[in-house]
mmCIF file of C-alpha atoms and ligand atoms in Angstrom:
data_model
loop_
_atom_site.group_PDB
_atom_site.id
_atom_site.type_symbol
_atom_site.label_atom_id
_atom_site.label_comp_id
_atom_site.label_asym_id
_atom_site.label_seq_id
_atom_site.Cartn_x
_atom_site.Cartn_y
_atom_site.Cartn_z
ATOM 1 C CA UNK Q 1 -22.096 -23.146 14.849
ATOM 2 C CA UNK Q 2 -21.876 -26.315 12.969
ATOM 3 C CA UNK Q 3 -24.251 -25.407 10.767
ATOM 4 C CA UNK Q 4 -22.791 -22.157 9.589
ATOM 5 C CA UNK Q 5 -19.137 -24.314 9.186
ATOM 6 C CA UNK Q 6 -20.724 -26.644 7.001
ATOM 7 C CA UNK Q 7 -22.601 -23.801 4.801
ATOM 8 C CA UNK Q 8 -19.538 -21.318 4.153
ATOM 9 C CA UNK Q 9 -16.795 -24.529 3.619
ATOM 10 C CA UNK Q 10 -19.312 -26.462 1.408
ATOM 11 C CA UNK Q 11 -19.992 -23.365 -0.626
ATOM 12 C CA UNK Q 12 -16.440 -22.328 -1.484
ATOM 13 C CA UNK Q 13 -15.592 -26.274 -1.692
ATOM 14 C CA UNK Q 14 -18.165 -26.425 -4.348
ATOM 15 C CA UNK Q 15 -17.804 -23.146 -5.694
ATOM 16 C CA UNK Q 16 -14.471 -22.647 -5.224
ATOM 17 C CA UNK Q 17 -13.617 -18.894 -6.306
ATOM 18 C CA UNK Q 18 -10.154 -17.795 -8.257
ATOM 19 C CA UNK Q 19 -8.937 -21.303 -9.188
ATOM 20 C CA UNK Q 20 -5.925 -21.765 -11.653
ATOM 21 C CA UNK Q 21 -2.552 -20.567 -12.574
ATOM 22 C CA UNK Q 22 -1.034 -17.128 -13.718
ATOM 23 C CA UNK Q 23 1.951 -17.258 -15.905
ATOM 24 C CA UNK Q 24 4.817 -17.424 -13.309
ATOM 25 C CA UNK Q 25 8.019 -16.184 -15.189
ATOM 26 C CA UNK Q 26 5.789 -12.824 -15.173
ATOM 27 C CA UNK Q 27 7.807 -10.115 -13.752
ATOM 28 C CA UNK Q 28 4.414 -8.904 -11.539
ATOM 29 C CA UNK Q 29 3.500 -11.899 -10.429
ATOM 30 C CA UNK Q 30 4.481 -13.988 -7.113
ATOM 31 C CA UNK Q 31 3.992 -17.360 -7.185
ATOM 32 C CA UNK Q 32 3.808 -18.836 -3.188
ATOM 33 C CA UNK Q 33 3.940 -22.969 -2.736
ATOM 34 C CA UNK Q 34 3.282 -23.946 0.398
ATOM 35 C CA UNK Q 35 2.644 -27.650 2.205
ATOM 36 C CA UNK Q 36 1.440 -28.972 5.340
ATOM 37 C CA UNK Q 37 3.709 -31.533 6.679
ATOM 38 C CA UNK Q 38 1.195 -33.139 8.731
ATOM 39 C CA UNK Q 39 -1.010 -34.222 6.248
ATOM 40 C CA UNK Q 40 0.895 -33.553 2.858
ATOM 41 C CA UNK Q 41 -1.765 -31.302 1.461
ATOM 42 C CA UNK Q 42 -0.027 -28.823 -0.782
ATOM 43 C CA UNK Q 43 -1.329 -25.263 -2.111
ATOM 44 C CA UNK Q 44 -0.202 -22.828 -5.097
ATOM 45 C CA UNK Q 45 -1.153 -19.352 -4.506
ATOM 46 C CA UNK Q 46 -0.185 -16.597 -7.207
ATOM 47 C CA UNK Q 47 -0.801 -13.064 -7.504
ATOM 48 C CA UNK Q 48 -0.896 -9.985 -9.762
ATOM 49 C CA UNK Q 49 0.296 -6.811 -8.234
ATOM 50 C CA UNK Q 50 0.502 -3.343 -9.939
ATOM 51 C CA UNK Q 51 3.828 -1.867 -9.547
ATOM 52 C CA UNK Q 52 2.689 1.445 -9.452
ATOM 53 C CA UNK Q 53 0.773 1.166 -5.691
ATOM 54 C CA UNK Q 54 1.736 -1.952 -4.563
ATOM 55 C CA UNK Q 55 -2.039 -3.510 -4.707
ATOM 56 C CA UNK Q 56 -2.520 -7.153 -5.601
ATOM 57 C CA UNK Q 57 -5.157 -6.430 -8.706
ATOM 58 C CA UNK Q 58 -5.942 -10.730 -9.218
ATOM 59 C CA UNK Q 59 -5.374 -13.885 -7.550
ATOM 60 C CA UNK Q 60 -5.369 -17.373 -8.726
ATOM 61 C CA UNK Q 61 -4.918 -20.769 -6.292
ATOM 62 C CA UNK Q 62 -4.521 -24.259 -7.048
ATOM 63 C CA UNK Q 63 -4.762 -26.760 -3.764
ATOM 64 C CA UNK Q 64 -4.799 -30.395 -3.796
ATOM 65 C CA UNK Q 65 -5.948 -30.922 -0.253
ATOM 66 C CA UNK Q 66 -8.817 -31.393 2.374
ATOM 67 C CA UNK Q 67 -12.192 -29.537 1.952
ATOM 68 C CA UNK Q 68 -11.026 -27.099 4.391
ATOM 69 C CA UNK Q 69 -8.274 -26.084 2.845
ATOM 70 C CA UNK Q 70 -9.505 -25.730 -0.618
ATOM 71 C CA UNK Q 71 -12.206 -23.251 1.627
ATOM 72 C CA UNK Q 72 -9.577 -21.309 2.754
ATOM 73 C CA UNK Q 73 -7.625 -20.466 -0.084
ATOM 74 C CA UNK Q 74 -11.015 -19.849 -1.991
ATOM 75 C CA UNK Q 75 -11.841 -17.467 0.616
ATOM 76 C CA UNK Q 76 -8.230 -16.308 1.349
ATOM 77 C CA UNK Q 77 -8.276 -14.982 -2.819
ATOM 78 C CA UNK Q 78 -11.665 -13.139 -2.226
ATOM 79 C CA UNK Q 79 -10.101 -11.464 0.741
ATOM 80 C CA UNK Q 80 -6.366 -10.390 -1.190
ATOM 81 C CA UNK Q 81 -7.788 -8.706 -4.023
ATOM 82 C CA UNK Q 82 -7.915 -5.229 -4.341
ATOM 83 C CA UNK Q 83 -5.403 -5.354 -0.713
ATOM 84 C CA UNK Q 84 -1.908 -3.630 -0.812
ATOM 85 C CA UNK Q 85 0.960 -6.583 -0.404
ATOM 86 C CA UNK Q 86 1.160 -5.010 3.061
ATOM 87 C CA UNK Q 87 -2.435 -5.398 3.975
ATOM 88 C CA UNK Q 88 -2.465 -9.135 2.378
ATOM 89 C CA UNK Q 89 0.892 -9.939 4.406
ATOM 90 C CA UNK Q 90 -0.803 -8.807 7.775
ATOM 91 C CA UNK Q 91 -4.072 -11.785 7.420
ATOM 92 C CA UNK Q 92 -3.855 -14.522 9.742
ATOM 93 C CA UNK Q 93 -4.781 -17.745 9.609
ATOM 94 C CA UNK Q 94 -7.411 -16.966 12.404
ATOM 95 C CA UNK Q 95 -9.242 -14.812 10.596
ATOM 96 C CA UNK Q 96 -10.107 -17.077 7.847
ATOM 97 C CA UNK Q 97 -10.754 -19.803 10.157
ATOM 98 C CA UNK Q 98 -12.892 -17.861 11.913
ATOM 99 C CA UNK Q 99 -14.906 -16.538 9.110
ATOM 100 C CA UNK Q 100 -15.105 -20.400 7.855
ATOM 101 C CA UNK Q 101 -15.639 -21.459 11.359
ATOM 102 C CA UNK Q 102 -13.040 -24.182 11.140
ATOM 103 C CA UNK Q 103 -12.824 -26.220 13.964
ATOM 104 C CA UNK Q 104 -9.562 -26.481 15.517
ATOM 105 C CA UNK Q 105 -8.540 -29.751 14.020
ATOM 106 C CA UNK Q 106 -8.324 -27.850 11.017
ATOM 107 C CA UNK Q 107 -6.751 -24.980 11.731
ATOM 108 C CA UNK Q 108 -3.428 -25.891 9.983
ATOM 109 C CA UNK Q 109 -5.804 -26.124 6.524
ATOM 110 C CA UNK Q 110 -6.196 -21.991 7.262
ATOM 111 C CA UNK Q 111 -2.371 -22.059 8.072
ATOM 112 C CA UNK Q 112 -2.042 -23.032 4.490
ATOM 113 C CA UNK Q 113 -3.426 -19.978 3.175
ATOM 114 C CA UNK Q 114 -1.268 -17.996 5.252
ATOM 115 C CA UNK Q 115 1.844 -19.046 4.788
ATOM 116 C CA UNK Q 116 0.942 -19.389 0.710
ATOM 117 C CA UNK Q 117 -0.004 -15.350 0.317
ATOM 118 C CA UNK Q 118 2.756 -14.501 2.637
ATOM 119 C CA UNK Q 119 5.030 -17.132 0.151
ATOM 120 C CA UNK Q 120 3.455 -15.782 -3.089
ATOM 121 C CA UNK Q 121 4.612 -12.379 -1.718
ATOM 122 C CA UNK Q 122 8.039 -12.818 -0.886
ATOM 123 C CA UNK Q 123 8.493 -14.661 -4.208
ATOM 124 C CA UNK Q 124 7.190 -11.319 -5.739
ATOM 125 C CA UNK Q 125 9.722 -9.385 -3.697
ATOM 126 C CA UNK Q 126 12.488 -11.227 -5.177
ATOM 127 C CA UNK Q 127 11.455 -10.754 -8.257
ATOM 128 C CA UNK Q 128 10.872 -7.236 -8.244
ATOM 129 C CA UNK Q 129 13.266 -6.159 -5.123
ATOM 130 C CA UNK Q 130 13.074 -2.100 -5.513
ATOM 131 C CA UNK Q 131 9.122 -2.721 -4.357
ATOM 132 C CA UNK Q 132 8.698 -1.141 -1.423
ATOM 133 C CA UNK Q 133 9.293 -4.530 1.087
ATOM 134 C CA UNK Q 134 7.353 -5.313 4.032
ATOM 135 C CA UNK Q 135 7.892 -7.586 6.994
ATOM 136 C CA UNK Q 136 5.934 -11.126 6.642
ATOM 137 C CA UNK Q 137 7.125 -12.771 9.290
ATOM 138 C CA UNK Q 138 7.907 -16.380 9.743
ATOM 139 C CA UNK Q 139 6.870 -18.029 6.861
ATOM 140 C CA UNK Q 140 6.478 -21.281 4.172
ATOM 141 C CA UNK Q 141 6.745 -25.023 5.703
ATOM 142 C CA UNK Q 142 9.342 -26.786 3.866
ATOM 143 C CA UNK Q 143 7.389 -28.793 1.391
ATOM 144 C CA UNK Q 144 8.541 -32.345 -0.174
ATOM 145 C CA UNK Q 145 9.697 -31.649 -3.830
ATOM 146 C CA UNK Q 146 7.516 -34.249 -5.335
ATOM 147 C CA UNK Q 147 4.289 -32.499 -3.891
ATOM 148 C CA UNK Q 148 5.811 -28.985 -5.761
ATOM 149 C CA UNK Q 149 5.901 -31.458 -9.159
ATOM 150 C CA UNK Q 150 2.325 -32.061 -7.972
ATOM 151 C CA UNK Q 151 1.423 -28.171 -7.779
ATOM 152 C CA UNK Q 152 3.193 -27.427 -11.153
ATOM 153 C CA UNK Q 153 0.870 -30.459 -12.702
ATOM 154 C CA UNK Q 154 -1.994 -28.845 -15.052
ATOM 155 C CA UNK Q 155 -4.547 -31.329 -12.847
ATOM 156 C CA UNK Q 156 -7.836 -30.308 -11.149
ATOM 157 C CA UNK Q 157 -8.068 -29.415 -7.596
ATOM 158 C CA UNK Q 158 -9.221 -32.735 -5.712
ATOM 159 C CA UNK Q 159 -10.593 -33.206 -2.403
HETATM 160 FE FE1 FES N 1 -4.242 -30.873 6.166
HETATM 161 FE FE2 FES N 1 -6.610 -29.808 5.778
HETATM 162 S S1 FES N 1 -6.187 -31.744 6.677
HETATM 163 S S2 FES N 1 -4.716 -29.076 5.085
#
C-alpha cells in the first residue's frame, strides 16, 4: 500500500542504518561502487567478511541519491550481515523493493543495491582470490568517474 511505502522508505531515509566507510586497502574488505545511469545517483557499498567461513560480519554504505535509494541500501546492509558472500550475492533487487514497496518507477533505486553488494563482492574476490568464489552474475553499471570522486568524498549522504 502507499501507506506502508511511505512508512518503511521514510524510516530508513531518516534513520538510515550502517552509513559510512570501512578502510578499503583492507585485505577483508570489498569495496562495490555502483551508479545509475539514468539518473546519476551513485552508491558505495563495503563489507567485512571473515576469511575463515566466508560470512560478511559488517557493512557500511554511502549513497548520494534519491530517498529510495538511500532506503534500499539502508535496508540492503540490515539484510547482508551475518549472510555468507554466497547468500548476499543471490538478493535481488525485487526483494528489497518489495519489502520497501517501491513502486516501479523506482525500481532501478533497488537495482542499486544489487549491483553494489554483488560489486563490493567481486572487489573482495580480487582481493582475496583463494576465497572460495561464487557466481554473481551480470553485474555493476559503468559509472562516470567524476561521480566515483563523488563516492570517495568524506561528504554526508544527501537526498
Ligand atoms: Fe535513480 Fe532513485 S531515482 S536511484
Amino acid at each position: 500500500s502507499r501507506r506502508a511505502y511511505h512508512e518503511k522508505v521514510l524510516d530508513h531515509y531518516n534513520n538510515p542504518r550502517n552509513v559510512g566507510s570501512m578502510g578499503k586497502n583492507e585485505q577483508d574488505v570489498g569495496t562495490g561502487l555502483v551508479g545509475a545511469p539514468a539518473c546519476g545517483d551513485v552508491m558505495k557499498i563495503q563489507i567485512k567478511v571473515d576469511p575463515t567461513n566466508d560470512t560478511i560480519t559488517d557493512v557500511k554504505f554511502k549513497t548520494f541519491g534519491c530517498g529510495s535509494a538511500i532506503a534500499s541500501s539502508s535496508y540492503l546492509t540490515e539484510l547482508v550481515k551475518g549472510m555468507t558472500l554466497e547468500q548476499a550475492g543471490r538478493i535481488r533487487n525485487t526483494e528489497i523493493a518489495k519489502e520497501l514497496c517501491l513502486p516501479p518507477v523506482k525500481l532501478h533505486c533497488s537495482m542499486l543495491a544489487e549491483d553494489g553488494i554483488k560489486s563490493a563482492i567481486s572487489n573482495y574476490y580480487k582481493k582475496n582470490p583463494k576465497a572460495k568464489q561464487t557466481d554473481l552474475g551480470g553485474t555493476g553499471a559503468a559509472m562516470p568517474k567524476i561521480e566515483i570522486e563523488k563516492l570517495r568524498a568524506d561528504t554526508p549522504s544527501a537526498a
